[in-house]
Amino acid sequence: MRLLLVTLNAKYIHSSLALRYLGAVGRAFPFRQDIAEFTINDRPHNIAAEIYRQNPDIVAFSCYIWNLKPTMEVAALLKKVKPELLIICGGPEVSFETEAFMEAYPQVDLVIRGEGEVPWNRFLTLLAERERERDRDSLLDPSLLARVPGLAYRTGRAIRLNPSAPLMENLDLLPSPYDEHVLSSLADRIVYYEGSRGCPFACSFCLSSTTRGVRYFSLDRIKEDITRLLKAGVREIKFVDRTFNANKETALAIWEFLVSLRPQARFYFEIAGDRLDEDMLDFLSRVPSGLFQLEIGVQTVNNRVNRLCHRYQSWERLARNVRRLLSYGNIRLHLDLIAGLPEENYASFAHSFNGVYSLRPQEIQLGFLKLLKGTALRREAAAYGYIFLDEPPYEVLASRDLSYEEMLRLHRIADLIEKYWNSHLADHALKYLESTCFTSPFAFYEALARWWEDKGLHRRGHSRVDLYNHLAAFAAGYRTRIDLSLFYHLLKFELCRHDRSRRWPHWAPPSPLTERQRSDWMDKIADPAFRRQHLPELAGLTSAELRRHGYIELFPCRPEDAPARQPTLVYFYYGPPGSQPAARVYYLSPSGEASLKS
């Protein structure tokens, strides 16, 4: 008997936590059980062919909103060419409205609803009994399947749903998803990990609201798993805990342990920003730079909208904590907004956008409400006039308070946030343009989105240089309200940081430096004594490396001080090709002093 656990990840570098839990459960049974991971970008025909070649008797698919449609295409293909194949589905996308799902997809034989480890264990126990009795044919006998909690199965034309298994209170009883059997496949990948299950909140748009309370793995179990993962060479560990800092003591204990390991990997946590207290903030101020990334779900700053979603959040405290975290300069922050929440109209969303943008976190995600199966908000959809997609990802298209036209506008703004703000290609130039010509950041992106669409740019792909050129062209329309020459210098500064080619676009101002002046300054930077005193970070480099991988330019101001003018000489150090995403920037004064900017 051969079992194959399958999922389609969003990207190749991702790995499935759910499959590895089920795989760990299955190792206690005398079956051959393997994991096969594909991506949603693979052709369903190719996936089905690969599965078929492995000749499994049972295929179990892990189903989510991002992969359900291609997964069902794969399952249908397999059922055509191998009708005797038993196909099982599990995961959040099939755990609710299960009868309708099985009616829509007759290629699926069984569905496991909710947490899968206990039902999977019971199912494999049943399978082992049938194997011992050499009675595979009776496996789908309803009287046997009725013994598996959380299982949905067919009896003729009817679909039966067994009562769900009680949630496991002692999570340490679950076998580790990351034991020696799977570690070799995880080197240099992004790994998902959980220190807890559940959420203390009950947000009506979130699947976590379908269960109550939070259950935790023990610290010893977490430490053991993390140590193994780091030894395996994983690139990044993303904690999937819905609110990682729900329990202060547990969060601090895990953070302290991670820092003590001095790992090369990065760690990602979803936290409630307003629940950070002084102890947590003090600890986070001392975390090594680049080790942690925090995601904070703001969603909205409108208190009434939050209450309608059963969310209780202090925007004032959250904003204060975010400013503190950003002032430390060591932790990357990702803040989320959701468009389409109950009774949030266009003006209210713009207010939320401006509030989050004014904090200037490293990343802002403008997401769109999805009415997920099982959530309260999906059940209340008619009350808010929601029009939404019938198929995954169930995204809201319009509501009583937000028209389809306004939603389309927000989608364009979301795309431009990703292209310009989250890429940090033009931070100083954007700030100057926003603050000089527009009443708010939202007004700026709204105008840019209109211009972008008028030019047909939403129908094309764009290189990095294209994005600079488009921003230069957009700014030219405001030449009567800004110092366009200064703006172009700021944009050239950004281009120098991110592009070492020095193939200047037509808008880029010519360099005020002569080649002799540039050469004299390079001689000064190459002098070991000068570097030891003013540029100790570069002290170990040779003169040839500094010249080959660096560039000097003179600008009319320090970019962060614009529009105030103060001629500033800048040395950009790029490092060898591919060694760092952007140049390190050093400001050089005429007296020879230097300071590291970024």
Coordinates of C-alpha atoms in Angstrom, one line a residue:
M1 CA 0.0 0.0 0.0
R2 CA 1.4 3.3 -1.0
L3 CA 0.2 6.7 0.2
L4 CA 1.1 10.0 -1.3
L5 CA 0.6 13.4 0.5
V6 CA 0.3 16.2 -2.0
T7 CA -0.1 20.0 -2.1
L8 CA 0.5 22.8 -4.5
N9 CA 2.4 25.6 -2.8
A10 CA 2.3 29.2 -3.9
K11 CA 6.0 29.2 -4.6
Y12 CA 8.7 26.6 -5.0
I13 CA 10.7 27.9 -2.0
H14 CA 7.7 27.3 0.3
S15 CA 7.2 24.1 2.2
S16 CA 4.0 22.6 3.6
L17 CA 3.7 22.3 7.3
A18 CA 0.4 20.4 7.1
L19 CA 1.8 17.6 5.0
R20 CA 4.8 17.1 7.3
Y21 CA 2.5 16.7 10.3
L22 CA 0.5 14.0 8.5
G23 CA 3.8 12.4 7.3
A24 CA 5.0 12.3 10.9
V25 CA 1.8 10.6 12.0
G26 CA 2.0 8.1 9.2
R27 CA 5.5 6.9 10.1
A28 CA 4.0 4.8 12.9
F29 CA 2.2 2.6 10.3
P30 CA 3.6 -0.1 8.0
F31 CA 2.9 1.8 4.7
R32 CA 5.1 3.5 2.3
Q33 CA 4.1 7.2 2.6
D34 CA 5.8 10.0 0.7
I35 CA 5.3 13.8 0.3
A36 CA 5.1 15.4 -3.1
E37 CA 5.1 19.2 -3.3
F38 CA 4.3 21.2 -6.5
T39 CA 3.4 24.8 -7.1
I40 CA 0.3 26.5 -8.5
N41 CA 2.5 27.6 -11.5
D42 CA 3.0 23.9 -12.6
R43 CA 0.6 22.6 -15.2
P44 CA -2.1 20.3 -13.7
H45 CA -1.5 17.8 -16.5
N46 CA 2.2 17.6 -15.5
I47 CA 1.4 17.3 -11.8
A48 CA -1.1 14.5 -12.5
A49 CA 1.5 12.7 -14.7
E50 CA 4.1 12.9 -12.0
I51 CA 1.7 11.5 -9.4
Y52 CA 0.6 8.8 -11.7
R53 CA 4.2 7.7 -12.3
Q54 CA 4.6 7.2 -8.6
N55 CA 1.8 4.7 -8.7
P56 CA 0.1 5.5 -5.3
D57 CA -3.0 3.7 -4.0
I58 CA -4.1 6.7 -2.0
V59 CA -3.5 10.4 -2.7
A60 CA -4.3 13.0 0.0
F61 CA -4.4 16.6 -1.1
S62 CA -4.0 19.6 1.2
C63 CA -6.4 22.3 0.0
Y64 CA -6.3 26.1 0.4
I65 CA -7.9 29.1 -1.3
W66 CA -4.8 29.6 -3.5
N67 CA -4.6 26.0 -4.8
L68 CA -8.1 24.5 -4.7
K69 CA -8.9 25.0 -8.4
P70 CA -5.7 23.5 -9.9
T71 CA -5.8 20.7 -7.2
M72 CA -9.2 19.7 -8.4
E73 CA -8.1 19.7 -12.0
V74 CA -5.2 17.3 -11.0
A75 CA -7.6 15.1 -9.0
A76 CA -10.1 14.9 -11.9
L77 CA -7.3 13.9 -14.3
L78 CA -6.1 11.2 -11.9
K79 CA -9.6 9.8 -11.5
K80 CA -10.0 9.5 -15.2
V81 CA -6.8 7.5 -15.8
K82 CA -6.9 5.5 -12.5
P83 CA -10.5 5.2 -11.3
E84 CA -9.5 2.9 -8.4
L85 CA -7.3 5.6 -6.9
L86 CA -8.6 6.7 -3.5
I87 CA -8.6 10.5 -3.4
I88 CA -8.8 12.3 0.0
C89 CA -8.8 16.1 0.6
G90 CA -8.2 18.1 3.8
G91 CA -7.4 21.6 4.8
P92 CA -9.2 24.8 5.5
E93 CA -10.8 25.1 2.1
V94 CA -12.7 21.8 2.4
S95 CA -13.4 21.8 6.1
F96 CA -16.5 24.0 5.7
E97 CA -19.5 23.6 3.4
T98 CA -18.1 20.1 2.9
E99 CA -21.3 18.6 1.4
A100 CA -21.4 21.3 -1.3
F101 CA -17.7 20.7 -2.0
M102 CA -18.1 17.0 -2.5
E103 CA -21.2 17.5 -4.7
A104 CA -19.2 19.8 -6.9
Y105 CA -16.2 17.6 -7.1
P106 CA -17.2 13.9 -7.6
Q107 CA -13.6 12.9 -8.1
V108 CA -13.0 13.3 -4.3
D109 CA -13.8 10.2 -2.3
L110 CA -13.2 11.4 1.3
V111 CA -12.7 14.7 3.1
I112 CA -11.0 15.2 6.5
R113 CA -12.4 18.3 8.2
G114 CA -10.6 20.4 10.7
E115 CA -7.3 19.5 12.4
G116 CA -6.1 16.5 10.5
E117 CA -3.7 14.6 12.7
V118 CA -6.2 12.6 14.8
P119 CA -8.5 11.7 11.9
W120 CA -5.5 10.7 9.8
N121 CA -4.3 8.5 12.6
R122 CA -7.7 6.8 12.9
F123 CA -7.9 6.4 9.1
L124 CA -4.5 4.8 8.9
T125 CA -5.4 2.5 11.8
L126 CA -8.4 1.4 9.9
L127 CA -6.3 0.9 6.8
A128 CA -3.8 -1.1 8.7
E129 CA -6.6 -3.4 9.9
R130 CA -7.9 -4.0 6.4
E131 CA -4.3 -4.7 5.2
R132 CA -3.8 -7.3 8.0
E133 CA -7.1 -8.9 7.0
R134 CA -6.2 -8.6 3.3
D135 CA -9.6 -6.9 2.9
R136 CA -8.9 -3.7 1.0
D137 CA -12.2 -3.8 -0.8
S138 CA -14.2 -3.1 2.4
L139 CA -12.2 0.0 3.2
L140 CA -15.0 2.3 2.0
D141 CA -17.7 0.4 4.0
P142 CA -19.7 3.2 5.7
S143 CA -19.8 1.3 9.0
L144 CA -16.0 1.4 9.0
L145 CA -15.7 5.0 7.9
A146 CA -18.1 6.0 10.6
R147 CA -15.3 5.3 13.1
V148 CA -13.1 8.1 11.8
P149 CA -13.8 11.5 13.4
G150 CA -14.2 14.5 11.1
L151 CA -14.4 12.3 8.0
A152 CA -16.9 13.0 5.2
Y153 CA -17.7 10.2 2.8
R154 CA -20.3 9.0 0.3
T155 CA -23.0 6.4 0.8
G156 CA -24.6 6.1 -2.5
R157 CA -25.7 9.6 -3.5
A158 CA -25.7 10.8 0.1
I159 CA -22.8 12.4 1.9
R160 CA -22.2 11.7 5.5
L161 CA -20.3 13.9 8.0
N162 CA -18.8 12.3 11.1
P163 CA -18.6 14.4 14.2
S164 CA -15.3 16.3 14.5
A165 CA -12.6 15.0 16.8
P166 CA -12.1 17.1 20.0
L167 CA -9.2 19.5 19.6
M168 CA -6.0 18.2 21.1
E169 CA -5.2 20.0 24.3
N170 CA -1.7 18.6 24.7
L171 CA 0.0 19.5 21.4
D172 CA 3.2 17.9 22.5
L173 CA 1.5 14.5 21.8
L174 CA 1.7 15.3 18.1
P175 CA 4.9 13.9 16.4
S176 CA 7.2 16.6 15.2
P177 CA 6.7 17.6 11.6
Y178 CA 10.5 18.3 11.4
D179 CA 12.3 15.1 12.3
E180 CA 15.3 13.5 10.7
H181 CA 13.2 12.0 7.9
V182 CA 12.4 15.4 6.3
L183 CA 15.2 17.8 7.2
S184 CA 17.4 17.0 4.2
S185 CA 14.8 18.5 1.9
L186 CA 14.6 21.8 3.7
A187 CA 18.0 23.4 3.2
D188 CA 17.8 27.0 1.9
R189 CA 14.0 27.0 2.0
I190 CA 11.3 28.9 3.8
V191 CA 9.8 26.8 6.5
Y192 CA 6.5 27.3 8.4
Y193 CA 6.4 26.5 12.1
E194 CA 3.8 26.9 14.9
G195 CA 4.4 27.4 18.6
S196 CA 0.6 27.5 19.2
R197 CA -2.8 26.9 17.7
G198 CA -5.8 29.2 17.9
C199 CA -6.1 32.9 18.6
P200 CA -7.3 34.9 21.6
F201 CA -9.4 37.1 19.2
A202 CA -12.5 36.3 17.2
C203 CA -12.3 38.6 14.1
S204 CA -15.3 37.8 12.0
F205 CA -13.3 37.6 8.7
C206 CA -10.7 35.2 10.0
L207 CA -10.8 31.4 10.1
S208 CA -9.2 31.4 13.5
S209 CA -12.5 32.7 14.9
T210 CA -14.0 29.3 14.2
T211 CA -12.2 27.8 17.3
R212 CA -11.9 29.2 20.8
G213 CA -8.8 29.7 22.9
V214 CA -5.1 29.2 22.3
R215 CA -3.2 26.0 22.8
Y216 CA 0.6 26.0 23.1
F217 CA 3.4 23.5 22.4
S218 CA 5.9 23.3 25.3
L219 CA 9.0 25.4 25.2
D220 CA 11.2 22.3 25.2
R221 CA 9.4 21.0 22.1
I222 CA 9.8 24.3 20.3
K223 CA 13.5 24.6 21.2
E224 CA 14.2 21.1 20.0
D225 CA 12.4 21.6 16.7
I226 CA 14.0 25.0 16.0
T227 CA 17.5 23.6 16.7
R228 CA 17.0 20.8 14.2
L229 CA 15.7 23.2 11.6
L230 CA 18.7 25.6 12.0
K231 CA 21.1 22.7 11.7
A232 CA 19.4 21.7 8.5
G233 CA 20.2 25.1 7.0
V234 CA 16.7 26.6 6.5
R235 CA 16.7 30.1 5.1
E236 CA 13.8 31.5 7.0
I237 CA 11.4 30.2 9.6
K238 CA 7.9 31.8 9.6
F239 CA 5.9 31.3 12.7
V240 CA 2.3 30.8 11.7
D241 CA 0.8 31.6 15.1
R242 CA -2.1 33.9 14.6
T243 CA -1.0 36.2 17.4
F244 CA 2.5 35.3 18.4
N245 CA 2.6 37.6 21.4
A246 CA -0.8 36.6 22.8
N247 CA 1.2 35.2 25.8
K248 CA 3.9 37.6 26.8
E249 CA 6.0 35.1 28.8
T250 CA 6.0 32.5 26.0
A251 CA 6.8 35.0 23.3
L252 CA 9.7 36.4 25.3
A253 CA 11.1 33.0 26.1
I254 CA 11.1 31.9 22.4
W255 CA 12.6 35.2 21.3
E256 CA 15.3 35.0 23.9
F257 CA 16.1 31.4 22.8
L258 CA 16.3 32.4 19.1
V259 CA 18.7 35.3 19.8
S260 CA 20.9 33.1 22.0
L261 CA 21.5 30.7 19.0
R262 CA 23.0 33.5 16.9
P263 CA 21.5 31.9 13.8
Q264 CA 22.0 32.7 10.1
A265 CA 18.3 32.2 9.4
R266 CA 15.6 34.9 9.7
F267 CA 12.4 34.6 11.7
Y268 CA 9.0 36.0 10.9
F269 CA 6.1 36.6 13.4
E270 CA 2.6 37.9 13.2
I271 CA 1.9 40.0 16.3
A272 CA -0.7 42.3 17.8
G273 CA 1.1 45.6 17.8
D274 CA -0.9 47.1 20.6
R275 CA -0.1 44.2 22.9
L276 CA 3.6 45.0 23.0
D277 CA 4.5 46.2 26.5
E278 CA 7.7 47.7 27.8
D279 CA 9.4 44.4 28.5
M280 CA 8.8 43.2 24.9
L281 CA 9.8 46.5 23.4
D282 CA 13.0 46.7 25.4
F283 CA 13.9 43.2 24.4
L284 CA 13.2 43.8 20.7
S285 CA 15.4 46.9 20.8
R286 CA 18.3 44.6 21.4
V287 CA 17.6 42.0 18.8
P288 CA 20.4 41.7 16.2
S289 CA 19.6 43.6 13.0
G290 CA 17.8 41.6 10.3
L291 CA 17.1 38.6 12.5
F292 CA 13.3 39.3 13.1
Q293 CA 10.5 40.5 10.8
L294 CA 7.2 41.4 12.4
E295 CA 3.8 41.5 10.7
I296 CA 1.1 43.6 12.3
G297 CA -2.5 43.3 11.1
V298 CA -3.8 46.9 11.4
Q299 CA -6.6 46.2 8.9
T300 CA -8.4 49.5 9.8
V301 CA -8.0 52.4 12.2
N302 CA -11.8 53.0 12.2
N303 CA -13.0 51.9 15.7
R304 CA -16.6 51.3 14.5
V305 CA -15.4 49.1 11.7
N306 CA -13.3 47.1 14.1
R307 CA -16.2 46.6 16.5
L308 CA -18.4 45.3 13.7
C309 CA -15.6 42.8 13.0
H310 CA -15.4 41.9 16.7
R311 CA -11.9 43.3 16.8
Y312 CA -10.6 45.3 19.7
Q313 CA -7.5 47.3 18.9
S314 CA -6.0 50.5 20.2
W315 CA -4.7 52.3 17.1
E316 CA -3.0 55.0 19.3
R317 CA -1.0 52.4 21.2
L318 CA -0.3 50.4 18.1
A319 CA 1.1 53.4 16.3
R320 CA 3.2 54.5 19.3
N321 CA 4.7 51.0 19.4
V322 CA 5.4 50.9 15.7
R323 CA 7.2 54.2 15.9
R324 CA 9.3 52.8 18.8
L325 CA 10.2 49.7 16.8
L326 CA 11.1 51.7 13.7
S327 CA 13.3 53.9 15.8
Y328 CA 15.4 50.9 16.8
G329 CA 16.3 50.3 13.1
N330 CA 16.9 46.6 13.6
I331 CA 13.5 44.9 12.8
R332 CA 11.7 44.9 9.5
L333 CA 8.0 45.7 9.9
H334 CA 5.1 44.7 7.6
L335 CA 1.8 46.3 8.3
D336 CA -1.5 45.1 6.7
L337 CA -4.6 46.9 5.7
I338 CA -7.9 45.3 4.4
A339 CA -10.2 47.1 2.0
G340 CA -13.9 46.1 2.1
L341 CA -14.5 45.7 5.8
P342 CA -18.1 46.2 7.0
E343 CA -19.2 49.8 6.7
E344 CA -15.8 51.1 5.7
N345 CA -16.3 53.5 2.8
Y346 CA -13.7 55.0 0.5
A347 CA -13.0 58.0 2.6
S348 CA -12.6 55.9 5.8
F349 CA -10.2 53.5 4.0
A350 CA -8.2 56.5 2.8
H351 CA -7.9 57.6 6.4
S352 CA -6.7 54.2 7.5
F353 CA -4.2 54.2 4.6
N354 CA -2.8 57.6 5.6
G355 CA -2.5 56.5 9.2
V356 CA -0.5 53.4 8.4
Y357 CA 1.6 55.1 5.6
S358 CA 2.5 58.0 8.0
L359 CA 4.4 55.4 10.2
R360 CA 6.5 54.5 7.1
P361 CA 7.1 50.8 7.9
Q362 CA 9.3 48.9 5.5
E363 CA 6.3 47.1 3.9
I364 CA 2.6 47.9 3.6
Q365 CA 0.2 45.3 2.3
L366 CA -3.1 46.6 0.9
G367 CA -5.2 43.5 0.9
F368 CA -8.8 42.9 0.0
L369 CA -11.5 41.3 2.1
K370 CA -12.1 37.6 1.4
L371 CA -15.3 36.0 2.6
L372 CA -13.8 32.7 3.7
K373 CA -15.9 29.6 4.3
G374 CA -16.8 29.1 7.9
T375 CA -16.4 32.8 8.9
A376 CA -19.1 34.9 10.5
L377 CA -18.7 37.6 7.9
R378 CA -19.5 35.2 5.1
R379 CA -22.7 34.3 6.8
E380 CA -23.5 38.0 7.3
A381 CA -22.6 39.0 3.7
A382 CA -26.1 40.0 2.7
A383 CA -26.4 42.4 5.6
Y384 CA -23.5 44.5 4.2
G385 CA -24.4 44.1 0.5
Y386 CA -21.3 42.2 -0.3
I387 CA -20.8 41.1 -3.9
F388 CA -17.9 38.5 -4.0
L389 CA -16.3 35.8 -6.0
D390 CA -18.1 32.5 -5.9
E391 CA -14.8 30.6 -6.2
P392 CA -11.5 30.9 -4.3
P393 CA -10.3 33.3 -3.1
Y394 CA -13.8 34.6 -2.5
E395 CA -12.6 38.2 -2.8
V396 CA -15.1 41.0 -2.2
L397 CA -15.8 43.0 -5.4
A398 CA -18.1 45.6 -3.9
S399 CA -20.3 46.3 -0.9
R400 CA -23.0 48.6 0.2
D401 CA -20.3 51.1 1.3
L402 CA -17.6 50.6 -1.4
S403 CA -18.4 50.5 -5.1
Y404 CA -16.7 48.2 -7.7
E405 CA -15.2 51.3 -9.3
E406 CA -13.6 52.3 -5.9
M407 CA -12.4 48.8 -5.4
L408 CA -10.7 48.8 -8.8
R409 CA -9.0 52.1 -7.9
L410 CA -7.7 50.6 -4.7
H411 CA -6.4 47.6 -6.6
R412 CA -4.3 49.9 -8.7
I413 CA -3.1 51.7 -5.6
A414 CA -2.1 48.4 -4.0
D415 CA -0.1 47.5 -7.1
L416 CA 1.8 50.9 -7.0
I417 CA 2.5 50.5 -3.3
E418 CA 4.1 47.2 -4.1
K419 CA 6.1 48.6 -7.0
Y420 CA 7.3 51.8 -5.3
W421 CA 7.0 51.8 -1.5
N422 CA 7.7 48.1 -0.7
S423 CA 10.6 48.0 -3.2
H424 CA 12.1 51.2 -1.6
L425 CA 13.3 52.2 -5.1
A426 CA 12.6 55.9 -4.6
D427 CA 11.9 56.7 -0.9
H428 CA 13.3 60.2 -0.8
A429 CA 11.9 61.3 -4.2
L430 CA 8.5 60.0 -3.2
K431 CA 8.5 61.8 0.1
Y432 CA 9.5 65.1 -1.5
L433 CA 6.8 64.7 -4.2
E434 CA 4.1 63.6 -1.8
S435 CA 4.7 66.3 0.8
T436 CA 5.1 69.1 -1.8
C437 CA 2.2 68.5 -4.2
F438 CA -0.4 66.4 -2.4
T439 CA -2.6 66.8 0.7
S440 CA -1.9 63.2 1.8
P441 CA 0.0 60.0 0.8
F442 CA -3.4 58.5 -0.3
A443 CA -4.0 61.5 -2.6
F444 CA -0.6 61.0 -4.1
Y445 CA -1.1 57.3 -4.9
E446 CA -4.6 58.0 -6.1
A447 CA -3.3 60.6 -8.6
L448 CA -0.4 58.3 -9.7
A449 CA -2.9 55.4 -10.2
R450 CA -5.1 57.6 -12.4
W451 CA -2.1 58.7 -14.4
W452 CA -0.8 55.1 -14.6
E453 CA -4.1 53.9 -16.1
D454 CA -4.5 56.9 -18.5
K455 CA -1.1 56.0 -19.9
G456 CA -2.0 52.3 -20.2
L457 CA 0.9 51.3 -18.0
H458 CA -1.3 48.8 -16.1
R459 CA -1.3 46.5 -19.2
R460 CA 2.5 46.3 -19.4
G461 CA 5.4 44.8 -17.5
H462 CA 8.0 47.2 -16.1
S463 CA 11.8 46.9 -15.4
R464 CA 13.3 48.8 -12.5
V465 CA 14.6 51.6 -14.8
D466 CA 11.1 51.8 -16.3
L467 CA 9.7 52.5 -12.8
Y468 CA 12.1 55.4 -12.4
N469 CA 11.3 56.7 -15.9
H470 CA 7.5 56.6 -15.2
L471 CA 7.9 58.4 -11.9
A472 CA 10.0 61.1 -13.6
A473 CA 7.4 61.5 -16.3
F474 CA 4.6 61.7 -13.6
A475 CA 6.5 64.4 -11.6
A476 CA 7.0 66.5 -14.8
G477 CA 3.3 67.1 -14.7
Y478 CA 3.8 69.0 -11.4
R479 CA 6.7 71.1 -12.6
T480 CA 4.9 74.4 -11.5
R481 CA 4.6 73.1 -7.9
I482 CA 8.0 71.5 -7.3
D483 CA 11.6 72.1 -8.0
L484 CA 11.8 69.6 -10.8
S485 CA 15.6 69.7 -11.0
L486 CA 15.8 68.9 -7.3
F487 CA 13.3 66.0 -7.8
Y488 CA 15.4 64.6 -10.6
H489 CA 18.5 64.7 -8.4
L490 CA 16.7 62.8 -5.7
L491 CA 15.6 60.3 -8.2
K492 CA 19.1 60.0 -9.5
F493 CA 20.3 59.4 -6.0
E494 CA 17.9 56.5 -5.7
L495 CA 19.0 55.1 -9.1
C496 CA 22.6 55.3 -7.9
R497 CA 21.7 53.2 -4.9
H498 CA 20.0 50.4 -6.9
D499 CA 21.7 50.4 -10.3
R500 CA 25.5 50.2 -10.6
S501 CA 25.4 50.4 -14.4
R502 CA 25.4 54.2 -14.6
R503 CA 23.4 54.2 -17.8
W504 CA 21.6 57.4 -17.1
P505 CA 18.1 58.0 -18.4
H506 CA 17.4 61.2 -20.3
W507 CA 16.0 63.0 -17.2
A508 CA 19.0 62.4 -15.0
P509 CA 21.0 65.6 -14.3
P510 CA 24.6 65.5 -15.5
S511 CA 27.2 65.1 -12.8
P512 CA 28.7 68.4 -11.5
L513 CA 32.0 66.6 -10.8
T514 CA 34.8 66.5 -13.3
E515 CA 36.6 63.3 -13.8
R516 CA 39.7 64.8 -12.0
Q517 CA 37.6 65.7 -9.0
R518 CA 36.1 62.2 -8.8
S519 CA 39.5 60.7 -9.2
D520 CA 40.9 62.8 -6.4
W521 CA 38.2 61.8 -4.1
M522 CA 38.6 58.1 -4.9
D523 CA 42.3 58.5 -4.0
K524 CA 41.3 59.9 -0.6
I525 CA 38.8 57.0 0.0
A526 CA 41.4 54.5 -1.1
D527 CA 43.9 55.9 1.5
P528 CA 44.0 53.3 4.3
A529 CA 44.5 55.9 7.0
F530 CA 41.4 57.9 5.8
R531 CA 39.3 54.7 5.9
R532 CA 40.5 53.6 9.3
Q533 CA 39.4 57.0 10.7
H534 CA 36.3 57.8 8.7
L535 CA 35.1 54.6 6.9
P536 CA 36.1 51.7 9.2
E537 CA 33.5 49.4 7.6
L538 CA 35.6 49.6 4.4
A539 CA 39.0 49.4 6.0
G540 CA 39.6 45.8 4.8
L541 CA 39.0 46.5 1.1
T542 CA 41.7 47.1 -1.4
S543 CA 42.0 50.2 -3.5
A544 CA 41.0 48.2 -6.6
E545 CA 37.8 46.9 -4.9
L546 CA 36.8 50.3 -3.8
R547 CA 37.2 51.7 -7.3
R548 CA 35.6 48.7 -9.1
H549 CA 32.6 48.4 -6.8
G550 CA 32.0 52.0 -5.9
Y551 CA 30.9 55.3 -7.3
I552 CA 31.1 59.0 -6.2
E553 CA 28.6 61.6 -7.0
L554 CA 27.7 65.2 -5.8
F555 CA 24.1 66.1 -5.0
P556 CA 22.6 69.5 -4.2
C557 CA 21.2 68.3 -0.8
R558 CA 21.2 65.4 1.6
P559 CA 18.2 63.5 0.3
E560 CA 16.4 63.2 3.7
D561 CA 16.7 67.0 4.1
A562 CA 15.1 68.0 0.8
P563 CA 14.1 70.6 -0.2
A564 CA 16.8 72.3 2.0
R565 CA 19.9 72.6 -0.1
Q566 CA 23.3 71.5 1.2
P567 CA 25.8 70.2 -1.4
T568 CA 26.6 66.6 -0.4
L569 CA 29.2 64.3 -1.8
V570 CA 28.1 60.6 -1.7
Y571 CA 30.1 57.4 -2.0
F572 CA 28.1 54.4 -3.1
Y573 CA 29.6 51.0 -2.3
Y574 CA 27.9 48.2 -4.2
G575 CA 30.2 45.2 -3.3
P576 CA 30.8 42.4 -5.8
P577 CA 27.8 41.8 -8.2
G578 CA 25.0 40.0 -6.4
S579 CA 26.5 40.5 -2.9
Q580 CA 23.9 43.0 -1.6
P581 CA 20.5 44.3 -2.8
A582 CA 21.5 48.0 -2.8
A583 CA 24.6 50.1 -2.4
R584 CA 25.8 51.2 1.1
V585 CA 25.7 55.0 1.1
Y586 CA 28.4 57.2 2.8
Y587 CA 28.1 60.9 3.0
L588 CA 31.4 62.7 2.6
S589 CA 32.0 66.3 3.8
P590 CA 34.5 68.6 2.2
S591 CA 36.7 68.2 5.3
G592 CA 36.9 64.5 4.7
E593 CA 34.6 63.2 7.4
A594 CA 32.2 60.5 6.4
S595 CA 29.0 59.0 7.8
L596 CA 27.2 55.8 6.8
K597 CA 23.6 56.6 5.6
S598 CA 22.3 53.2 4.6

